[in-house]
Amino acid sequence: MVAAGAALLKELVGMGQGHLVDGWQPGEDEEDKRRLFAQLHALDASITGGLVGYVRRAATLLKESQEGKNPLEGFAPAVPSGHELQLGGPDFLECEATGAAARCGFVVVAGGLGERLGYSGIKLELPPETLTGKPYLQLYAEHVLALQRQQRRTDPNSPLLPLIIMTSEDTDLPTRALIDHLDGMGLDPAQLHVLRQQKVPCLVDSTARLATLPSDRYTLLTKPHGHGDVHALLHSSGLAARLYGEGFTHLAFLQDTNALVFSGLVAAIGLSVRHGLALNTLSVPRRAGDAAGALMQLTGGDGRSILCNVEYNQLSAMLVAAGDSRGDTNDTSGYSPYPGNTNQLVVALELYVASLEASGGVMVEFVNPKYTDATRTAFKSPTRLECMMQDLPWLLPPGAPVSFTVLGAADAYAPVKNALADAAKKAAAGQSPGAASSAEFLVYALNAKLLRLAGAEVEQGSPCSLAGVPCSLGPQVVLTPAFRPTIGAALSRLQGTLRVSARSSLLLDGEIHISHLELDGALKVRAAPGARVTIRRMHLTNKGYVLRELSAAELTDPATSELCRMRGFTYEEAEVREMIFDEPGEHVVDEE
């Protein structure tokens, strides 16, 4: 390892990295030099294409950046055509049934810390809603298990559905600790895979000189490479090729905070199967100005056309350059004509594996240095190459069938991106707040919508503002993955009379069928696997949960839990009825 690192350093010096050895004297700092050799060797092994290839790519990209070259220059944008589904509609349910039967693996891109949100842990351990308090990672695992159980009802020999988690250097140990804390989340160890993303070296200036730590000249400064590394890791680990060889046909990629993703993802998988798509992006309508990319059909001067994501900070300039002086604006619908990218992707494994093999797993990279002056040579701080998972279309061969599936924004997308104060500013500017509070109420609203689609009478919530973030205070409704492995399954279990007041809280967890339920308060019904519960007749009124907005003092008080401070409110339990059925078999609730 030391010898290999020393040889690598010699090669780098020959490429213009002589500053790394300036002032070296034989016999001095030998242990420190060996540390550098070891780091170089480790970086060379972890970077797709090796360290020398990384430096060469960096030199090219930095030269283009210094010259002001736009990588999308020459491409003409147009509104793309895709597919639209209505939650619970006939076509949706048909696609969902196809997707639920597909051999699909699920990939969670989990490199995020919660610091930006005011949370000291990893984002995957945050609860999307406070009625159950289950973390995002457990929610995703339960969705995978619910689909797996549904498949095995028709085919007992169907394989375990894999759940793959890409962690970062910062999140790897906390993620593994969370998995242990959750006792593996009910997953078989054979179906759970954790791939760790490594950092990449930083660059000092436009000549691509490698940066060292200010306090240690024998250690290179490194930073994250971006979530595009998930593709390289699936290739270098051999996991993507192995799953394809085992008969899996698709992979679905999830972000670390979107509790609504499985409401549309399964249908998107089915739509991919129906149309033979190589890549299908789950999309929602996008408001102009939102910090989210847009899907565009780009046509180059050579005639090549590609449907891909364009980042929000490039969008307006590209449209103006193409002759649209309005830039990034909404149309008469109140949304941008360009669909929003949610970074939830469905890929067909056959072409995906072939494309990764052809590219060696090297994703499209970019560099975004902050220059000190107009000479564009020195940086305010070291930069590095980055890559994004949504740039996958550029790796696919020309003509590959790429499309997107649009669902309502409130039906499929509830990311948690912003701290409470930042979310309030975005809401005031007419943009999506992306707060923990707004995401939680979207969870309740979606589940209430499913009840209504099944014919239930569910009172509408009243609009309000909590710490400056607009919310709708309807009933807290949580339908767990065990209750709704698919939207179609949920609707089939809600065929009777159901009335829920606006102040109510309702949790349905497991195989539960509603014949007649009238609720004005809080009710939790849990059915263990193998138990089938029918609520034949029930009329429940109790004090339930009471929402309380936090005071200004509580919002800044360290004694207030981070989860409450992130939301600006808390639910306080007054009176709750909980029914647990943990024995297999038929159970009937009749309280006439």
Short mmCIF file of N, CA, C and O in Angstrom, two decimals, residues 60 70 97 130 142 167 184 192 220 227 241 250 274 288 302 381 418 424 443 451 456 491 520 574:
data_model
loop_
_atom_site.label_atom_id
_atom_site.label_comp_id
_atom_site.label_asym_id
_atom_site.label_seq_id
_atom_site.Cartn_x
_atom_site.Cartn_y
_atom_site.Cartn_z
N THR A 60 -9.70 19.29 -17.04
CA THR A 60 -10.53 19.61 -18.21
C THR A 60 -11.73 20.47 -17.81
O THR A 60 -12.02 21.50 -18.44
N ASN A 70 -20.44 26.78 -21.00
CA ASN A 70 -21.66 26.21 -20.43
C ASN A 70 -21.83 24.81 -21.00
O ASN A 70 -21.92 24.64 -22.21
N ALA A 97 -50.86 -2.29 -10.13
CA ALA A 97 -50.91 -3.75 -10.01
C ALA A 97 -49.75 -4.39 -10.75
O ALA A 97 -49.14 -5.36 -10.27
N THR A 130 -45.70 12.38 13.53
CA THR A 130 -45.52 12.18 14.96
C THR A 130 -46.56 11.23 15.57
O THR A 130 -46.46 10.91 16.76
N GLU A 142 -40.65 -0.96 5.65
CA GLU A 142 -41.98 -1.55 5.77
C GLU A 142 -42.72 -1.55 4.44
O GLU A 142 -43.49 -2.48 4.16
N THR A 167 -24.72 5.20 1.92
CA THR A 167 -24.38 6.12 2.99
C THR A 167 -23.16 6.95 2.59
O THR A 167 -22.49 6.66 1.59
N GLY A 184 -32.96 -4.48 12.55
CA GLY A 184 -32.95 -4.84 11.15
C GLY A 184 -34.22 -4.50 10.41
O GLY A 184 -34.38 -4.84 9.23
N LEU A 192 -30.72 -6.80 2.62
CA LEU A 192 -30.30 -5.46 3.00
C LEU A 192 -28.83 -5.24 2.64
O LEU A 192 -27.97 -6.04 3.02
N LEU A 220 -4.58 15.12 2.26
CA LEU A 220 -5.38 15.82 1.27
C LEU A 220 -6.74 16.19 1.86
O LEU A 220 -7.35 15.42 2.61
N HIS A 227 -24.55 12.65 -4.85
CA HIS A 227 -25.32 11.40 -4.80
C HIS A 227 -25.28 10.62 -6.11
O HIS A 227 -25.77 9.49 -6.18
N ALA A 241 -25.34 -5.74 -11.42
CA ALA A 241 -25.21 -6.88 -12.35
C ALA A 241 -25.71 -8.17 -11.70
O ALA A 241 -26.35 -9.00 -12.36
N HIS A 250 -35.87 -4.25 -12.46
CA HIS A 250 -35.85 -2.81 -12.24
C HIS A 250 -35.22 -2.45 -10.90
O HIS A 250 -35.17 -3.27 -9.98
N ARG A 274 -44.92 -1.32 -18.60
CA ARG A 274 -45.87 -1.24 -19.71
C ARG A 274 -45.25 -0.66 -20.96
O ARG A 274 -45.47 -1.15 -22.08
N ALA A 288 -42.39 27.82 -10.47
CA ALA A 288 -41.22 28.59 -10.90
C ALA A 288 -40.53 29.20 -9.68
O ALA A 288 -41.19 29.72 -8.77
N ASP A 302 -26.22 18.83 -33.13
CA ASP A 302 -26.00 17.64 -33.94
C ASP A 302 -27.27 16.82 -34.11
O ASP A 302 -27.24 15.73 -34.70
N SER A 381 -12.42 29.19 -1.80
CA SER A 381 -12.18 28.00 -0.98
C SER A 381 -12.03 26.82 -1.93
O SER A 381 -12.53 26.87 -3.06
N ASN A 418 -35.80 22.13 4.49
CA ASN A 418 -35.50 23.43 5.08
C ASN A 418 -35.83 23.50 6.56
O ASN A 418 -36.80 22.90 7.03
N ALA A 424 -40.45 29.24 6.28
CA ALA A 424 -41.40 30.35 6.36
C ALA A 424 -41.09 31.41 5.31
O ALA A 424 -41.99 31.98 4.68
N VAL A 443 -48.57 14.20 4.70
CA VAL A 443 -48.79 12.78 4.97
C VAL A 443 -50.24 12.55 5.41
O VAL A 443 -50.95 11.68 4.89
N LEU A 451 -58.94 7.91 2.06
CA LEU A 451 -60.23 7.57 2.69
C LEU A 451 -61.38 8.12 1.86
O LEU A 451 -62.38 7.43 1.62
N ALA A 456 -65.29 7.57 2.00
CA ALA A 456 -65.44 8.00 3.39
C ALA A 456 -65.79 9.48 3.47
O ALA A 456 -65.49 10.27 2.56
N LEU A 491 -57.78 0.90 -0.85
CA LEU A 491 -59.15 1.19 -1.25
C LEU A 491 -60.06 -0.02 -1.07
O LEU A 491 -61.23 0.11 -0.70
N ASP A 520 -64.67 10.48 16.24
CA ASP A 520 -64.46 11.87 16.65
C ASP A 520 -63.53 11.85 17.86
O ASP A 520 -63.97 11.93 19.00
N ALA A 574 -54.53 13.61 24.93
CA ALA A 574 -55.56 13.79 25.94
C ALA A 574 -56.26 12.47 26.24
O ALA A 574 -56.39 12.05 27.39
#
